[in-house]
PDB file of C-alpha atoms and ligand atoms in Angstrom:
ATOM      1  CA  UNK Z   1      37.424 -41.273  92.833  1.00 88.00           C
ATOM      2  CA  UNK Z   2      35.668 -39.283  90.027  1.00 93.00           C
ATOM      3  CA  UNK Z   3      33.814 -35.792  91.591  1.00 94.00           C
ATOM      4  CA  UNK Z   4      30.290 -37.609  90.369  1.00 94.00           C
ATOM      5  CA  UNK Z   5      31.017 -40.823  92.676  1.00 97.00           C
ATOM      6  CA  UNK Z   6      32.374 -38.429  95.723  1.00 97.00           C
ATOM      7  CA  UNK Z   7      29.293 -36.223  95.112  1.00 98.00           C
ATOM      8  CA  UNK Z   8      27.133 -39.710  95.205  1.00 97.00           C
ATOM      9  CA  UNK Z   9      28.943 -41.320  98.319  1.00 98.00           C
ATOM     10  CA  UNK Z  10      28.166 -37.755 100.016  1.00 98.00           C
ATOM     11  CA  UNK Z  11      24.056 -38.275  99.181  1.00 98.00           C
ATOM     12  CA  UNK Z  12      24.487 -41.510 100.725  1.00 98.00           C
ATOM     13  CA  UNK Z  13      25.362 -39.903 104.096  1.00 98.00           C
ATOM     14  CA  UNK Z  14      23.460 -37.311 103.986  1.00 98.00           C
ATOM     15  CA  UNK Z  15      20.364 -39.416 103.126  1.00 98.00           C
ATOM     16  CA  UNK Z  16      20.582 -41.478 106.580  1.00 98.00           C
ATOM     17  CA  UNK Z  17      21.412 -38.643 108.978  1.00 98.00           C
ATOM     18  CA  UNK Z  18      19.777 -38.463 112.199  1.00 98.00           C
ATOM     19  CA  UNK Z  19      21.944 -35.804 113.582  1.00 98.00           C
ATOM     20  CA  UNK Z  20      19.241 -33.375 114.949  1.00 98.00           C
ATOM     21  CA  UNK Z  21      16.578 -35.558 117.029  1.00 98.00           C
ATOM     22  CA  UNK Z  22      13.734 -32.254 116.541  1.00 98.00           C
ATOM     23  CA  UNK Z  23      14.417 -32.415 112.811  1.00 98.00           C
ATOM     24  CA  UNK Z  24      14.330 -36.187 112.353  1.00 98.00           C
ATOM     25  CA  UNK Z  25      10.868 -36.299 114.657  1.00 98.00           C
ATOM     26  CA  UNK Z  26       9.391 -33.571 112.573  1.00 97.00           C
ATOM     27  CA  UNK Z  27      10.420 -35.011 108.925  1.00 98.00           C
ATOM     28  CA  UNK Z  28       9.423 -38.490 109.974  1.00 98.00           C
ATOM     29  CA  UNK Z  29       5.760 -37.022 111.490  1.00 97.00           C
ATOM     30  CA  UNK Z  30       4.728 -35.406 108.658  1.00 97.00           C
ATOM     31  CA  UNK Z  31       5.665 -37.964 106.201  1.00 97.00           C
ATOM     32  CA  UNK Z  32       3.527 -40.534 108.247  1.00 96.00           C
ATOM     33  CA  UNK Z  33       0.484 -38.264 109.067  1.00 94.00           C
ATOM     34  CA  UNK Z  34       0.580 -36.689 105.173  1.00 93.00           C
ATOM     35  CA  UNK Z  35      -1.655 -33.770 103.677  1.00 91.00           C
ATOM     36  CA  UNK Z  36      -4.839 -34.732 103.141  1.00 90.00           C
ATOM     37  CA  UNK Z  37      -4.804 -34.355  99.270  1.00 91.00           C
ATOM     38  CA  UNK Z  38      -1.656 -36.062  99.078  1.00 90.00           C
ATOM     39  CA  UNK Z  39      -2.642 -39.358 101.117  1.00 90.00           C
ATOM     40  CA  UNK Z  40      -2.093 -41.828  98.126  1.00 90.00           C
ATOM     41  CA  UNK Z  41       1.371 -40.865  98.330  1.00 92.00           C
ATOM     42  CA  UNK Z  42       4.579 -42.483  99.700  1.00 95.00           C
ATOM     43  CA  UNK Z  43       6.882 -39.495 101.323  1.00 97.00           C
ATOM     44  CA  UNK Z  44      10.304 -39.557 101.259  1.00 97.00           C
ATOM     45  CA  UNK Z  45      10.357 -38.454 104.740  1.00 97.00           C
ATOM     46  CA  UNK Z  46      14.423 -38.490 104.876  1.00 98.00           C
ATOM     47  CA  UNK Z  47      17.368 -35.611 104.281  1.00 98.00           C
ATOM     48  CA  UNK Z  48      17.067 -34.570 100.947  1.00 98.00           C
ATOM     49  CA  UNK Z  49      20.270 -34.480  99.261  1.00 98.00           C
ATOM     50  CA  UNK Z  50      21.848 -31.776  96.694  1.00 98.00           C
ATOM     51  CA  UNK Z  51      20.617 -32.413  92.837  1.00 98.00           C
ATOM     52  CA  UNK Z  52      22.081 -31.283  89.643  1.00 98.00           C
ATOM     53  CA  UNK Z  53      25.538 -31.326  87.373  1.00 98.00           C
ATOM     54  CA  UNK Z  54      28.387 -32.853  89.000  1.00 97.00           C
ATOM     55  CA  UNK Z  55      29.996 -30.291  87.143  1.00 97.00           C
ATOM     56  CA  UNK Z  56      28.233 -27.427  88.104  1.00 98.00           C
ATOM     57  CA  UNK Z  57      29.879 -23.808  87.820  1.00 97.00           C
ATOM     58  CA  UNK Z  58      26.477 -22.212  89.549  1.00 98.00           C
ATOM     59  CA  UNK Z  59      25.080 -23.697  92.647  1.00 98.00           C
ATOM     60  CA  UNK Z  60      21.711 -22.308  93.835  1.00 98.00           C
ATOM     61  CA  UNK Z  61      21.444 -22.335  97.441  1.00 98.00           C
ATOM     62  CA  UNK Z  62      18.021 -22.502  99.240  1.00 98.00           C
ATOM     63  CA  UNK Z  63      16.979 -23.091 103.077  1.00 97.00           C
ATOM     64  CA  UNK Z  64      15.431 -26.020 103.681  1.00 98.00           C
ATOM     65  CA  UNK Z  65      13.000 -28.550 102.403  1.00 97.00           C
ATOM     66  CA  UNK Z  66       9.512 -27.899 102.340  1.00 96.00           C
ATOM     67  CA  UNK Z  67       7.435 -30.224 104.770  1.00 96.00           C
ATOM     68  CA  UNK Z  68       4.903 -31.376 102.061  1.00 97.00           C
ATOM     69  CA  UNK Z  69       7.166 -30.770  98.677  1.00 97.00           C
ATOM     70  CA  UNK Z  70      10.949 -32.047  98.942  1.00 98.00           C
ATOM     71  CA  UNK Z  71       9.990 -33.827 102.212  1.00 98.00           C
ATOM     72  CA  UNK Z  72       7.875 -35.633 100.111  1.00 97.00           C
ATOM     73  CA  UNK Z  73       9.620 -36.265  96.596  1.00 98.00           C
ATOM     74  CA  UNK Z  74      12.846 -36.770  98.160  1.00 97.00           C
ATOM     75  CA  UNK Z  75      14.185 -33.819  95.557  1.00 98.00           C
ATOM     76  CA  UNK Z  76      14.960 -30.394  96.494  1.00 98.00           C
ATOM     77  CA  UNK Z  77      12.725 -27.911  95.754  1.00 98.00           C
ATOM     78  CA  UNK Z  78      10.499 -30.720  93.981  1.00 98.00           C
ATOM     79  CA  UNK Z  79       6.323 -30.702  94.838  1.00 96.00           C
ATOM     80  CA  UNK Z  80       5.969 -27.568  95.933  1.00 96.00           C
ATOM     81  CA  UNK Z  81       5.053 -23.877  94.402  1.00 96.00           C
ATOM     82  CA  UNK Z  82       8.463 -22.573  95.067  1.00 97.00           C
ATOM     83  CA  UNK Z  83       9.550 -24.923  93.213  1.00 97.00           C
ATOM     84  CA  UNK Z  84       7.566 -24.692  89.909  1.00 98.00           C
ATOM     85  CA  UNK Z  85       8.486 -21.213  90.170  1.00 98.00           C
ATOM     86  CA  UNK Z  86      12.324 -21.641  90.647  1.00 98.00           C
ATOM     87  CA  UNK Z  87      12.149 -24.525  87.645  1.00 98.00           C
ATOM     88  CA  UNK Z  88      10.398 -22.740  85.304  1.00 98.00           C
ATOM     89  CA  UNK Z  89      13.198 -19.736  85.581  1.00 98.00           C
ATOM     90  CA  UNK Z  90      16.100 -23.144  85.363  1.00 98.00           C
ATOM     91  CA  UNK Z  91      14.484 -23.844  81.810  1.00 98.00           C
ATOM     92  CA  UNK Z  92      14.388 -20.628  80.190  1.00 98.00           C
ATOM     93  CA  UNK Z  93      17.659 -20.043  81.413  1.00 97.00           C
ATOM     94  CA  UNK Z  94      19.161 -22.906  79.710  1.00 97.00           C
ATOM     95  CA  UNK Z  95      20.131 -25.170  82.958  1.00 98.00           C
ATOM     96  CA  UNK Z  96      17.464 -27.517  83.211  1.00 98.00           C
ATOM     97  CA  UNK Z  97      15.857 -29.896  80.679  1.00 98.00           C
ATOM     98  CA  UNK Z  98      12.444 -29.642  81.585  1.00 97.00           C
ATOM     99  CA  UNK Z  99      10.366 -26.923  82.925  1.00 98.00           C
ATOM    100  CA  UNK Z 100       8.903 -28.747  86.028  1.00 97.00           C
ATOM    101  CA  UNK Z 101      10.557 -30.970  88.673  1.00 98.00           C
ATOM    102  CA  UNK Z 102       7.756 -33.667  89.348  1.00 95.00           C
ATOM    103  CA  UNK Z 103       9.747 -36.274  91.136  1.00 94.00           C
ATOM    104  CA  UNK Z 104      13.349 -37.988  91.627  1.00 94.00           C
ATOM    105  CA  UNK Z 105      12.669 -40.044  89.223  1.00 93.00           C
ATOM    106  CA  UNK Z 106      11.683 -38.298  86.343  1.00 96.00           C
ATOM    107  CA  UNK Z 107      14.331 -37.918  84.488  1.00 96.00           C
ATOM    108  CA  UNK Z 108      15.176 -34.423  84.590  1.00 98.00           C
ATOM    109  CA  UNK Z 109      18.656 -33.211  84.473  1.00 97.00           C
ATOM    110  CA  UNK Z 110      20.435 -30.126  85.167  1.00 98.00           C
ATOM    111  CA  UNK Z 111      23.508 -28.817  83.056  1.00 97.00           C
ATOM    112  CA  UNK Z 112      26.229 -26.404  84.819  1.00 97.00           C
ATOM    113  CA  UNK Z 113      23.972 -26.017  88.092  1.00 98.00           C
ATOM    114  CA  UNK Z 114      23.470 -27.539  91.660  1.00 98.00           C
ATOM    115  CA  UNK Z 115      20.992 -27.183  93.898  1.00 98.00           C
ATOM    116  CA  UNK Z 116      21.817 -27.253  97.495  1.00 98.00           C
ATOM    117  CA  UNK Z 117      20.166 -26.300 100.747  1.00 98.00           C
ATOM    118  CA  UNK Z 118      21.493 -25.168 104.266  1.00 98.00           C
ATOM    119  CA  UNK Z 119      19.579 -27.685 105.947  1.00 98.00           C
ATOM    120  CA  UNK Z 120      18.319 -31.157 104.573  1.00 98.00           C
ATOM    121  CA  UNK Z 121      15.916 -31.646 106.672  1.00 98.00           C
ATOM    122  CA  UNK Z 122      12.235 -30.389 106.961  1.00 98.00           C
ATOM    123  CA  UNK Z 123      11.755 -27.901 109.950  1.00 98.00           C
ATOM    124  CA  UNK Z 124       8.579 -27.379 111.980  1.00 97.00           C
ATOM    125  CA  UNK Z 125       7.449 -23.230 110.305  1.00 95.00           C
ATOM    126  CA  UNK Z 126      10.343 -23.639 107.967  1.00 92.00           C
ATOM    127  CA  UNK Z 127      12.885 -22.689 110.869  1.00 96.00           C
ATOM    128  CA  UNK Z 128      15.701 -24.461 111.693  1.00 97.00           C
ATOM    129  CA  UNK Z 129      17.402 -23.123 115.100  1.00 97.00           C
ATOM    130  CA  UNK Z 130      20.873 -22.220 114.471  1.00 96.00           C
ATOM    131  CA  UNK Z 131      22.355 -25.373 115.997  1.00 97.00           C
ATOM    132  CA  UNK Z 132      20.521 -27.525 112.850  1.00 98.00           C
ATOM    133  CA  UNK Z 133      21.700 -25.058 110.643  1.00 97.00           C
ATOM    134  CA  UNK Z 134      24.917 -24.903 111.984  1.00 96.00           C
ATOM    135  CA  UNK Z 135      25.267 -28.973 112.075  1.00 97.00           C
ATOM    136  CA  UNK Z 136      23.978 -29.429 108.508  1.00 98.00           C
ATOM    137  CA  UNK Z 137      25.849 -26.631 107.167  1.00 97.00           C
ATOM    138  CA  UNK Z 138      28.987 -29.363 106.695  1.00 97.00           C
ATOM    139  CA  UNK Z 139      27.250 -30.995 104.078  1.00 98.00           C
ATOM    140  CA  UNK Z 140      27.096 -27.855 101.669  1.00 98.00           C
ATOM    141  CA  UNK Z 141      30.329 -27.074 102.493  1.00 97.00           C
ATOM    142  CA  UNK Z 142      31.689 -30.439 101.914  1.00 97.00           C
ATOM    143  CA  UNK Z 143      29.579 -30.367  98.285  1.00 97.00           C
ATOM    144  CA  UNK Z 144      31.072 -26.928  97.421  1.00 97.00           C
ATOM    145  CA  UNK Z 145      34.435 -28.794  98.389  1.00 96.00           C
ATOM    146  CA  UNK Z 146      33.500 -31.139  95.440  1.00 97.00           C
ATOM    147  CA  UNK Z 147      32.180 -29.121  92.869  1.00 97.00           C
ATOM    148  CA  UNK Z 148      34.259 -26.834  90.807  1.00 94.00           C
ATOM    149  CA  UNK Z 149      31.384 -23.845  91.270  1.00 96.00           C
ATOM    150  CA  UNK Z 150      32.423 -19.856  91.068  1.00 97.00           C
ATOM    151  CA  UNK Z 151      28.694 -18.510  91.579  1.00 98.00           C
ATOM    152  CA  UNK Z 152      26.469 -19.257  94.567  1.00 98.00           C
ATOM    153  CA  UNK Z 153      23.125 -17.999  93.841  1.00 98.00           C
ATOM    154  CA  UNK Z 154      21.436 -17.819  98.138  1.00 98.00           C
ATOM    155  CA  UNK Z 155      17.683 -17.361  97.621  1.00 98.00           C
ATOM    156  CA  UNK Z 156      16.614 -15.389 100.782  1.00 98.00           C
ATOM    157  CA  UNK Z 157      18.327 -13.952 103.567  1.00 97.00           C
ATOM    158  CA  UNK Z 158      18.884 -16.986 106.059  1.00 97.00           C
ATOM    159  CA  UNK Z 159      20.686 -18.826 102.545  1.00 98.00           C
ATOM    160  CA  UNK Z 160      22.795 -15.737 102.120  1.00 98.00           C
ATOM    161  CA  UNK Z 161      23.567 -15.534 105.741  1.00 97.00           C
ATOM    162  CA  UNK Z 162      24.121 -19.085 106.147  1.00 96.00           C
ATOM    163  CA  UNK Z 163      26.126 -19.292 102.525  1.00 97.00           C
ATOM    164  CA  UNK Z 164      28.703 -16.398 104.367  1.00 96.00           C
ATOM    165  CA  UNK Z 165      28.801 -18.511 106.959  1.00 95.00           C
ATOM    166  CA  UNK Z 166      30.003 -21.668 105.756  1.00 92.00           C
ATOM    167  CA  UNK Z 167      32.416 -19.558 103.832  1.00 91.00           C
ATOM    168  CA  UNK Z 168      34.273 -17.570 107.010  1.00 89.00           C
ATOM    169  CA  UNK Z 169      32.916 -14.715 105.544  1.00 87.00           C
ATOM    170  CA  UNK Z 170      33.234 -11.516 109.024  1.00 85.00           C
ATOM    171  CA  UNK Z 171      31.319  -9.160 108.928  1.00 87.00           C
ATOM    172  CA  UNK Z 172      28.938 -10.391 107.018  1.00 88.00           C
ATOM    173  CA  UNK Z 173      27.229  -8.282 103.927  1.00 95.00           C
ATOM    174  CA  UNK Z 174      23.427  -7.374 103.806  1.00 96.00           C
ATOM    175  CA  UNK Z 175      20.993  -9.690 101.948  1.00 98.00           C
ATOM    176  CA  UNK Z 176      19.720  -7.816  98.886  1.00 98.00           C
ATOM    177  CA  UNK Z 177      18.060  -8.792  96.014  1.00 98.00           C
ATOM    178  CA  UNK Z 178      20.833  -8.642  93.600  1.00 97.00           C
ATOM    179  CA  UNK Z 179      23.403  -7.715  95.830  1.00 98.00           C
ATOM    180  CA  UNK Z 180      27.110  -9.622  95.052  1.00 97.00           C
ATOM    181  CA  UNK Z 181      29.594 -10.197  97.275  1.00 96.00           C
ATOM    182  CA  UNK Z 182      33.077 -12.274  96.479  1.00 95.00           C
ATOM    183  CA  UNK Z 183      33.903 -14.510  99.183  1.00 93.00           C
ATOM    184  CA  UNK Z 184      36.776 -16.358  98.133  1.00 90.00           C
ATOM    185  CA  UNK Z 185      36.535 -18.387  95.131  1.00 93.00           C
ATOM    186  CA  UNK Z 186      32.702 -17.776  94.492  1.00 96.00           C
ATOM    187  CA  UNK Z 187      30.604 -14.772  93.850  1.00 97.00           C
ATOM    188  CA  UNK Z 188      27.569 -15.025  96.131  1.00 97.00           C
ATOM    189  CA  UNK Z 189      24.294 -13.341  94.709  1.00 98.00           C
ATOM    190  CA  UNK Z 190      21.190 -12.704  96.407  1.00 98.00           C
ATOM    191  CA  UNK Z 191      17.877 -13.617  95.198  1.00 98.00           C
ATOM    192  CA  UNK Z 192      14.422 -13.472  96.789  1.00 98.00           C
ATOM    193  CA  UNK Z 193      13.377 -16.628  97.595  1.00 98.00           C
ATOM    194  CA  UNK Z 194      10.593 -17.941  95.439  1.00 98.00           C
ATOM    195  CA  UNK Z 195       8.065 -18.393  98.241  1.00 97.00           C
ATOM    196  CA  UNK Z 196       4.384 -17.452  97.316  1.00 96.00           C
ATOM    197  CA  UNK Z 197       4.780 -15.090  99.580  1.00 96.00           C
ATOM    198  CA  UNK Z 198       7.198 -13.508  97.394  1.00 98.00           C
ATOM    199  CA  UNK Z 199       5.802 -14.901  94.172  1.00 98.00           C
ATOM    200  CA  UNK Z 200       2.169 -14.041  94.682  1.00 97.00           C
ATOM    201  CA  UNK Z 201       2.456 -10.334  95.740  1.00 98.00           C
ATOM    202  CA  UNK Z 202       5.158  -9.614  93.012  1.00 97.00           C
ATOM    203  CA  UNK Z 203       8.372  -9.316  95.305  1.00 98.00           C
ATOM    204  CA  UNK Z 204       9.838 -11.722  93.381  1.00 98.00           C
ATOM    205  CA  UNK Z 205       9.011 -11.748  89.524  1.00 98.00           C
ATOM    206  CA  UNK Z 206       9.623 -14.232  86.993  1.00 98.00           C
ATOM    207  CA  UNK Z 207      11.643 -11.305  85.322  1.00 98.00           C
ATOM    208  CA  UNK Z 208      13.369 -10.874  88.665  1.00 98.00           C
ATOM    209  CA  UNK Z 209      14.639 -14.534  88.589  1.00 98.00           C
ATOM    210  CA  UNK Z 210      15.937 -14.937  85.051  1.00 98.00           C
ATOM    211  CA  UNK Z 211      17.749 -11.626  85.357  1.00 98.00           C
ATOM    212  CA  UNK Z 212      19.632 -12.941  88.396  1.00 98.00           C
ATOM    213  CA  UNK Z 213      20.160 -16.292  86.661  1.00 98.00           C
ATOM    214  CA  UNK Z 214      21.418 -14.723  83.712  1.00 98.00           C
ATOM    215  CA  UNK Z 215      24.347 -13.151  85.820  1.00 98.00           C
ATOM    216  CA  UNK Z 216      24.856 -16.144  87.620  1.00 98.00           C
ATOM    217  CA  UNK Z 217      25.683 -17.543  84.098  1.00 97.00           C
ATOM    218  CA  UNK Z 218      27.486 -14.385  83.061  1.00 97.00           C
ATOM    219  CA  UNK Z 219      29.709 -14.649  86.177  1.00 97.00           C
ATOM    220  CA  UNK Z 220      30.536 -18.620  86.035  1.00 95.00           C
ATOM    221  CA  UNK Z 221      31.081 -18.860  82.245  1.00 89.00           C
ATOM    222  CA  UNK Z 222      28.207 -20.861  81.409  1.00 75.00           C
ATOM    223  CA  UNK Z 223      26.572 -20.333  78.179  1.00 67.00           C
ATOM    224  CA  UNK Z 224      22.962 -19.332  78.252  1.00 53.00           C
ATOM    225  CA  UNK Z 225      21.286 -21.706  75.214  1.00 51.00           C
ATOM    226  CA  UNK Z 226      18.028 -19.244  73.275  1.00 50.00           C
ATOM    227  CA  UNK Z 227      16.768 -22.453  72.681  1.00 49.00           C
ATOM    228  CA  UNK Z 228      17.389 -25.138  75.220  1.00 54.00           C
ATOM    229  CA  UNK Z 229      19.248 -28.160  74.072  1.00 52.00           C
ATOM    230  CA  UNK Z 230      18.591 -30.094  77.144  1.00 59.00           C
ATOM    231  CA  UNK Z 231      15.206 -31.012  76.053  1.00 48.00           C
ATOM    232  CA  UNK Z 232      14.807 -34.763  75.948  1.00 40.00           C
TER     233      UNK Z 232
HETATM  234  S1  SF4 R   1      19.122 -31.329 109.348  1.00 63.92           S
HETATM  235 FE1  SF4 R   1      21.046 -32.046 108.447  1.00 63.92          FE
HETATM  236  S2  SF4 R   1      22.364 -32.548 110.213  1.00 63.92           S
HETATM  237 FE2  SF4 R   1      20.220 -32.446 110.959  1.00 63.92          FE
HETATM  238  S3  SF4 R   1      19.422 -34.562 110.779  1.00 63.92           S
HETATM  239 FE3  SF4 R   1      18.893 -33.501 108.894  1.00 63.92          FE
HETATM  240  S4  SF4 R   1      20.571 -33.997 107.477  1.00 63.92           S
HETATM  241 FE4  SF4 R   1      21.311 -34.435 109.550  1.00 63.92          FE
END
């Protein structure tokens, strides 16, 4: 089976999991009750899958979905600040084709990268208690199984922690911004996660974010386009 139909068979399970029963309550509430200003809309209210190349050398590695963004678009880090933020930084470094992610349908593609999450489903305050991270963690391990990736880019601490984790990695390293760490096959590097907490307040600049994506690109081998031919 070609590593594009594996990687598609895997979304399929991972779409209709209903491993953790707090996780699958919580997605399922907020995609009936909605956010006021987003009423109109249909939520995906399901595990969001991973999203990018098949084959990706770089594979950017986030917590969770956001209750209100991927929760809702059914694509990670899709309707949400954090996202816009982490896009933007994709397109300027050459691995995505547009500068915004709107929806899963809008036919936006990303070239030598994969976004991938510890846990697929939305948690209550963004935290997942280590038994949902620990049972979801199988499905990024089985996608870095699949993907020919050398560079995991974890943005925050409880992706870097959780990234060392899947990987065997004792003891395990301090999160830094820009800290690497080779764990086998891959290089992990840490990145502040774009959160508006981090965003707003200037923890985590857009400077910040293309210099880390720049090494991720250094590291794996991917060219970094000046101008990007992805555009469609
Ligand atoms: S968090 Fe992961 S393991 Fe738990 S229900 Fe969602 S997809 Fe399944």
């Amino acid at each position: 089976m070609l590593r594009s139909e594996e990687l598609a068979k895997l979304e399929r399970e991972i779409v209709s999991c209903r491993h953790c029963p707090r996780l699958v309550a919580w997605r399922e509430e907020v995609a009936r009750q909605r956010r006021a200003s987003l009423k109109d809309e249909t939520y995906w209210g399901r595990p969001v899958p991973g999203f990018g190349d098949p084959e990706a050398s770089v594979v950017v590695f986030g917590l969770a979905p956001a209750a209100h963004g991927a929760n809702r678009t059914g694509r990670v880090f899709t309707g949400d600040r954090s996202g816009d933020f982490l896009f933007a930084a994709l397109y300027r470094a050459g691995f995505a084709s547009k500068p915004i992610s709107r929806h899963r349908d809008d036919g936006l593609r990303l070239r030598g990268l994969w976004i991938s999450a510890a846990v697929r489903c939305a948690p209550p305050q963004n935290k997942p208690t280590p038994e949902e991270r620990d049972a979801c963690l199988s499905y990024a391990a089985r996608e870095l199984e699949l993907l020919d990736a050398k560079v995991v880019v974890c943005l925050g601490a409880f992706a870097w922690d959780a990234a060392l984790r899947l990987l065997g990695t004792r003891p395990k390293p301090k999160f830094a911004h820009g800290a690497e760490y080779e764990a086998g096959p891959f290089t992990i590097l840490g990145c502040y996660h774009p959160s508006q907490q981090n965003t707003f307040t200037g923890v985590l600049t857009p400077e910040m974010l293309n210099t880390v994506l720049a090494r991720a690109a250094e590291l794996s081998g991917e060219s970094a386009p000046e101008d990007n031919d992805l555009v469609s």
